[in-house]
XYZ file of N, CA and C in Angstrom:
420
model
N 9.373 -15.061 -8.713
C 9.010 -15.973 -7.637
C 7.886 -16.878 -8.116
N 8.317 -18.055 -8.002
C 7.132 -19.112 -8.526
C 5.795 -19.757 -7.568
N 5.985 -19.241 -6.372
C 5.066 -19.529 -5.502
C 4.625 -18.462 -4.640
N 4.219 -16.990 -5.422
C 3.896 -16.477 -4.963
C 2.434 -16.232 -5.433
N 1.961 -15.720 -4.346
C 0.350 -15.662 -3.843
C 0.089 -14.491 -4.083
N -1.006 -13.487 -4.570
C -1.416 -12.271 -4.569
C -3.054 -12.558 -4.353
N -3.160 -11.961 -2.564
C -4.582 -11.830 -2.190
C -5.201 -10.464 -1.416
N -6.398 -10.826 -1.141
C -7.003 -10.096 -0.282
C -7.147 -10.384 1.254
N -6.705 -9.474 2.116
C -6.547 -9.836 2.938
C -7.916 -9.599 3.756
N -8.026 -10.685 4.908
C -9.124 -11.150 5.234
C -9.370 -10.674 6.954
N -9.719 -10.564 7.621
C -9.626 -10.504 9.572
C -8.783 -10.955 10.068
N -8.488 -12.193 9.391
C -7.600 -13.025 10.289
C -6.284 -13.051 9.657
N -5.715 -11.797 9.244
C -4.686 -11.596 8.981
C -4.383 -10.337 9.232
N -5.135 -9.646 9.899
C -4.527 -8.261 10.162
C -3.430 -8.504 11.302
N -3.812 -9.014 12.100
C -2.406 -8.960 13.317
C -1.323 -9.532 12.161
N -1.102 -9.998 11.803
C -0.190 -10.806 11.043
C 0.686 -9.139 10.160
N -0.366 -8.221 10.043
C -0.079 -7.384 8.307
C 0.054 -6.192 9.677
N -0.381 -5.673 10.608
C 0.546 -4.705 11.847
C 1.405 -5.023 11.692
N 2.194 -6.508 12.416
C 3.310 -6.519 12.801
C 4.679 -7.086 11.599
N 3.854 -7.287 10.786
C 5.135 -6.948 9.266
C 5.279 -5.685 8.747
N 4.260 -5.030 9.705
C 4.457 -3.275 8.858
C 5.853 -2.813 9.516
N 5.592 -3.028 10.821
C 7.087 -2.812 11.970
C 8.280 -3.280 11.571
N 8.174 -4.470 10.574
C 9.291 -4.618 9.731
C 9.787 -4.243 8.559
N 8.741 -4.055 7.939
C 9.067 -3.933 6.081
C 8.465 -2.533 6.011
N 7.334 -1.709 6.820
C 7.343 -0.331 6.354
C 7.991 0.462 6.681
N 7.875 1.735 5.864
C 9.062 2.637 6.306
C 7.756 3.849 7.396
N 8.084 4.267 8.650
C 7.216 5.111 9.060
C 6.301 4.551 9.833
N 5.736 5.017 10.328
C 3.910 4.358 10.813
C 3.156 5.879 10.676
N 1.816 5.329 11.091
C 1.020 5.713 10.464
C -0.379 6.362 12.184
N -0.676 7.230 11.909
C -2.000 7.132 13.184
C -3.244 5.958 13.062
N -2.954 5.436 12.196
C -4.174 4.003 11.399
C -3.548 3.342 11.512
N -2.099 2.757 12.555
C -1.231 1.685 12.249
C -2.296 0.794 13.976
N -3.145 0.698 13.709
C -3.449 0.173 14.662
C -4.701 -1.116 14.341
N -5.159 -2.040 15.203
C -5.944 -3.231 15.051
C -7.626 -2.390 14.604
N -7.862 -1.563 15.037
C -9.303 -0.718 15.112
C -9.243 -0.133 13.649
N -7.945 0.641 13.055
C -7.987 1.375 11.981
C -7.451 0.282 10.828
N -7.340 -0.684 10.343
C -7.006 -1.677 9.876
C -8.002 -2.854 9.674
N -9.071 -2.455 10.715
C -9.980 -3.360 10.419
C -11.594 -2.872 9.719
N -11.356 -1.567 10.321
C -12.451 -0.672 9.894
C -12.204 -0.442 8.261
N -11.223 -0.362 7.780
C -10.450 -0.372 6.455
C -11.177 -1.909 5.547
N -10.597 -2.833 6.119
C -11.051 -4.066 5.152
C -12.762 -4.406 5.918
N -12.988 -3.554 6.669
C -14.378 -3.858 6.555
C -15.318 -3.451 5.368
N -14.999 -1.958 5.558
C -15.428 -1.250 4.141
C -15.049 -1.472 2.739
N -13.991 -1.675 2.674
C -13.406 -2.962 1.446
C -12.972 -3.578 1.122
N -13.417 -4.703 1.677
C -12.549 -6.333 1.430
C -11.514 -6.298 0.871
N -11.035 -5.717 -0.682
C -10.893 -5.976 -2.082
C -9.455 -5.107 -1.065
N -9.432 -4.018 -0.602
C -8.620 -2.743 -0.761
C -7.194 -3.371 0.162
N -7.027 -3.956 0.999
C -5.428 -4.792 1.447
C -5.320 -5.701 0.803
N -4.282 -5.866 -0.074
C -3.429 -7.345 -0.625
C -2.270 -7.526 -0.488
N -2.198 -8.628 -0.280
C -1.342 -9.195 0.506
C -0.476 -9.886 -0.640
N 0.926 -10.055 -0.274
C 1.906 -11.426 -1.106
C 2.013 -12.316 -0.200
N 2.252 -13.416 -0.684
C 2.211 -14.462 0.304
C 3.544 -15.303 -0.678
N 4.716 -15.683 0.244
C 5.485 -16.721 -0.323
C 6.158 -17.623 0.778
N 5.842 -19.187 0.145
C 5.933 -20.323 1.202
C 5.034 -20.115 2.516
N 3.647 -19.655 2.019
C 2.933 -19.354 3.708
C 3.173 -18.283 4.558
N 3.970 -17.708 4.260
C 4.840 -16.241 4.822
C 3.941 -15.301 4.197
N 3.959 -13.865 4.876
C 3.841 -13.107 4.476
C 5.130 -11.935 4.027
N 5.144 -11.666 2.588
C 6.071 -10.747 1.936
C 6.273 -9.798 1.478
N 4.737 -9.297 1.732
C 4.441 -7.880 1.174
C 2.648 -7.313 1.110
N 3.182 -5.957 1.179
C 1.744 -5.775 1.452
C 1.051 -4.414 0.623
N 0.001 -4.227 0.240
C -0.274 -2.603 -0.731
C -1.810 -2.525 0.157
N -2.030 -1.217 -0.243
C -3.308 -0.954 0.455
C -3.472 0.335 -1.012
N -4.884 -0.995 -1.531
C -5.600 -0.155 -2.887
C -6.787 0.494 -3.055
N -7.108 2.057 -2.396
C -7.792 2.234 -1.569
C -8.598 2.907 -3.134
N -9.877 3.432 -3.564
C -10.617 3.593 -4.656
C -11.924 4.128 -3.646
N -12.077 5.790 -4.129
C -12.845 6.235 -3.470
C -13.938 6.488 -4.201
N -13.884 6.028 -5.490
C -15.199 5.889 -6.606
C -14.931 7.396 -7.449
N -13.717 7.936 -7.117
C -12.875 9.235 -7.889
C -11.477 8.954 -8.186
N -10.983 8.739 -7.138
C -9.310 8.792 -7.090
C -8.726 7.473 -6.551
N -7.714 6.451 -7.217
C -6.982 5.424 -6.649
C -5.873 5.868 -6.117
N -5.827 5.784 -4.514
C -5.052 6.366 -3.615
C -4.513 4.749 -3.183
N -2.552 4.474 -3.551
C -1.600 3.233 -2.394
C -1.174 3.727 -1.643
N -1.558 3.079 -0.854
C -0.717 2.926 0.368
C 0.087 1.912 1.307
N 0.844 1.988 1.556
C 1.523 0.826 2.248
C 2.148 -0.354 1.642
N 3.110 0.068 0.768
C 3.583 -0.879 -0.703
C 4.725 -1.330 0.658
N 4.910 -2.042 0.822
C 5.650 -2.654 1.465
C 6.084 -4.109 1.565
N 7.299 -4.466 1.260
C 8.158 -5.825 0.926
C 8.881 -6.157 2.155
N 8.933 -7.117 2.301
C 9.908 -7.702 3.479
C 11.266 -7.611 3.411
N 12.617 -7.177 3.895
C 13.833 -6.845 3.850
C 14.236 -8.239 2.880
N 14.168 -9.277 3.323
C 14.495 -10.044 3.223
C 14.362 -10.591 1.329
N 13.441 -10.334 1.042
C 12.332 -10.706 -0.672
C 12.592 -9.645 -1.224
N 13.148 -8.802 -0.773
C 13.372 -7.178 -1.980
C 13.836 -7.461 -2.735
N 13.898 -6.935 -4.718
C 14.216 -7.195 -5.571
C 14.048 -8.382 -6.182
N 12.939 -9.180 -5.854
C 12.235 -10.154 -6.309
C 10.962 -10.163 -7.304
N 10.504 -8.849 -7.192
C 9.270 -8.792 -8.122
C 7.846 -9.077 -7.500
N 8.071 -8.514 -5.983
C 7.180 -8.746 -4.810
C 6.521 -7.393 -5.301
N 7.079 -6.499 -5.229
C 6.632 -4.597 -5.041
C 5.629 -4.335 -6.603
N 6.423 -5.033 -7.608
C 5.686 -5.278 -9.250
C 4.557 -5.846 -9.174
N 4.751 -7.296 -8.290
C 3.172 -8.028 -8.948
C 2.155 -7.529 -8.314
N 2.559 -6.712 -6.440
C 1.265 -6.163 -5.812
C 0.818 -4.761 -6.263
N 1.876 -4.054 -7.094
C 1.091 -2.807 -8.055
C 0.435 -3.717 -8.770
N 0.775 -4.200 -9.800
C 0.090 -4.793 -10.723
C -1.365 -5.373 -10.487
N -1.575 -5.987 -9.437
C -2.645 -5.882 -8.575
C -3.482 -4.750 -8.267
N -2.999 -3.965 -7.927
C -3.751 -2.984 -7.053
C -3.960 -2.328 -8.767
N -3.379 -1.825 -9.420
C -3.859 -1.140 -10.616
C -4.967 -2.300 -11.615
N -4.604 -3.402 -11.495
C -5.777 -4.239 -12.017
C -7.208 -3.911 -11.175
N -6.991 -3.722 -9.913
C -7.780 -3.627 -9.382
C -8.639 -2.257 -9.968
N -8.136 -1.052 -9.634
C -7.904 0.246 -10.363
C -9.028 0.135 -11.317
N -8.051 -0.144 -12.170
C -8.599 -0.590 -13.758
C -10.341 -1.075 -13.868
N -10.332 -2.116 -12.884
C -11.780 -2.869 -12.989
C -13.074 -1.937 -12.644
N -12.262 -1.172 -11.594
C -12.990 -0.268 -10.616
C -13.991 1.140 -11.784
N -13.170 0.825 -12.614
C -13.729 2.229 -13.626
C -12.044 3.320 -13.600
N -10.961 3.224 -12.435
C -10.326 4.283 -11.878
C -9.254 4.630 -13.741
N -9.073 5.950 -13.101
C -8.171 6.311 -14.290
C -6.645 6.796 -14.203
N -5.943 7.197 -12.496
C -4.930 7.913 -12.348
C -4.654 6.836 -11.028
N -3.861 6.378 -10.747
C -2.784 6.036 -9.573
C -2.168 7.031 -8.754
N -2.081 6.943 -7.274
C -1.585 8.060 -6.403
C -1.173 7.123 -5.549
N 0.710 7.985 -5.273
C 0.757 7.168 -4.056
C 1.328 7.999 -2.789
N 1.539 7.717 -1.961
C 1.604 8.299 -0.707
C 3.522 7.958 -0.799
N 4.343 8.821 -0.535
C 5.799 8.522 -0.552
C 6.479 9.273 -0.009
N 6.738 8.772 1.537
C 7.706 9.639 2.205
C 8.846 10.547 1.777
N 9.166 11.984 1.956
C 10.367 12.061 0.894
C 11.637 11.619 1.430
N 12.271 10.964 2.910
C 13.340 10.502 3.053
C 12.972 9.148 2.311
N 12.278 8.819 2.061
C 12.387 7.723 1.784
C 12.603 7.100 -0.080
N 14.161 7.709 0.013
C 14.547 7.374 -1.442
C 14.370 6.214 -2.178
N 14.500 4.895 -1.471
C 14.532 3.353 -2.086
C 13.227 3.124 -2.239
N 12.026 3.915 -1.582
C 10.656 3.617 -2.496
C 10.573 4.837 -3.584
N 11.340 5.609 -3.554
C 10.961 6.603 -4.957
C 11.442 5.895 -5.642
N 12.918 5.422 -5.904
C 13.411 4.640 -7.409
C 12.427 3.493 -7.312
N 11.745 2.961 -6.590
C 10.907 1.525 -7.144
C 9.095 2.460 -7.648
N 8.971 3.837 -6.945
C 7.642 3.861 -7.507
C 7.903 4.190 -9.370
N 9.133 4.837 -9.034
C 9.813 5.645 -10.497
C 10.046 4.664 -11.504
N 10.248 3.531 -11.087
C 10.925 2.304 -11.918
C 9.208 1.723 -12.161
N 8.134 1.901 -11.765
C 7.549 1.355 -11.525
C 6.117 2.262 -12.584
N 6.857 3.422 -13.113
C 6.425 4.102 -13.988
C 5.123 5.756 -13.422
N 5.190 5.570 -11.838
C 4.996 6.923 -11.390
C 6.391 7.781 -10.950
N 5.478 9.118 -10.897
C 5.752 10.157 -10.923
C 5.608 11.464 -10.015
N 6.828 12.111 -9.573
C 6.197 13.002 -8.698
C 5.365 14.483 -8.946
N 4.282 14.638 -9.029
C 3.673 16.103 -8.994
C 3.655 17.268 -7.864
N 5.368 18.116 -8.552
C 5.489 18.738 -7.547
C 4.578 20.284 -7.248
N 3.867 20.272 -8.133
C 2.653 21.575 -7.991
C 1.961 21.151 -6.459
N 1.826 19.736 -5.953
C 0.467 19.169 -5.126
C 1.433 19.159 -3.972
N 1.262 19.340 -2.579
C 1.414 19.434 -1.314
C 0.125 18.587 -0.400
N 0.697 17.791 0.470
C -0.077 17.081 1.491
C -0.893 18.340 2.203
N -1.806 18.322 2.583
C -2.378 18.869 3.771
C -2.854 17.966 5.173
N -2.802 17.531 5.977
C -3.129 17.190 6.781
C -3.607 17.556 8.319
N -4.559 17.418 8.915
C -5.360 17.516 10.106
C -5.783 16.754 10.967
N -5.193 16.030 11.753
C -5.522 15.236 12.551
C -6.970 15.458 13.136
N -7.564 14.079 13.340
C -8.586 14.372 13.628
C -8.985 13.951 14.933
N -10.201 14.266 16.119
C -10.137 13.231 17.377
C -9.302 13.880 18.347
C-alpha cells in the first residue's frame, strides 16, 4: 500500500479506534470502552498505532512496554484491507517500537478460536508457548 500512514494515536481518535474495533476485532475486551482507552494513551502516547489509508482508518496494534515485557494487543485490520501488508507494517512498528524501548521478547494476546490471527501471528514469525496459561481476575 503506497499511502499508508503508520501513527500514534492521539484523543481525538479514540472514538474513531472503539468503533473499528466492533468491526475489524475479533472479541471485545472489559477495556473496550472510552474511559479504558483513554487512560491507556494517556500513560503512553507512543503505545496505540494506528494505519491510516486514504484518511480511513485500517488497522490498529496496541504496543504496550512495561519497562520488562512487550505485551500486543489489538492487531487488528479492517475486513476490507486484509492481505495488504496492513497487519506487517503495524508489527513492524510496534517491534521498532520494542526495539527502541530497550525490549527483548514480543507477546501477544491470541484468542484460540481465533485461527486467521494465528496463521498471520505465525507468518509473522511468533510463536505459541504452550507451557504458559492466561490467568485472569477481574477486577472492580
Amino acid at each position: 500500500m503506497n499511502d499508508l500512514r503508520i501513527r500514534a494515536a492521539g484523543p481525538e481518535d479514540l472514538d474513531a479506534v472503539l468503533a473499528f474495533w466492533k468491526t475489524a476485532a475479533e472479541g471485545t475486551s472489559i477495556s473496550d470502552d472510552r474511559e479504558g482507552v483513554e487512560r491507556l494513551v494517556a500513560r503512553d502516547p507512543e503505545t496505540l498505532i494506528l494505519a491510516e489509508s486514504g484518511g480511513d482508518l485500517v488497522g490498529t496494534v496496541i504496543a504496550g512496554f512495561d519497562g520488562w515485557r512487550c505485551h500486543l494487543y489489538r492487531l487488528a485490520v479492517h475486513p476490507d484491507h486484509r492481505r495488504r501488508g496492513i497487519g506487517g507494517a503495524l508489527l513492524a512498528a510496534a517491534e521498532d517500537r520494542f526495539v527502541a524501548l530497550g525490549g527483548r521478547r514480543a507477546d501477544a494476546m491470541v484468542l484460540v478460536r481465533n485461527e486467521l490471527a494465528q496463521h498471520v501471528w505465525q507468518a509473522a514469525g511468533y510463536g505459541p508457548e504452550e507451557q504458559w496459561r492466561r490467568w485472569v481476575k477481574p477486577l472492580g
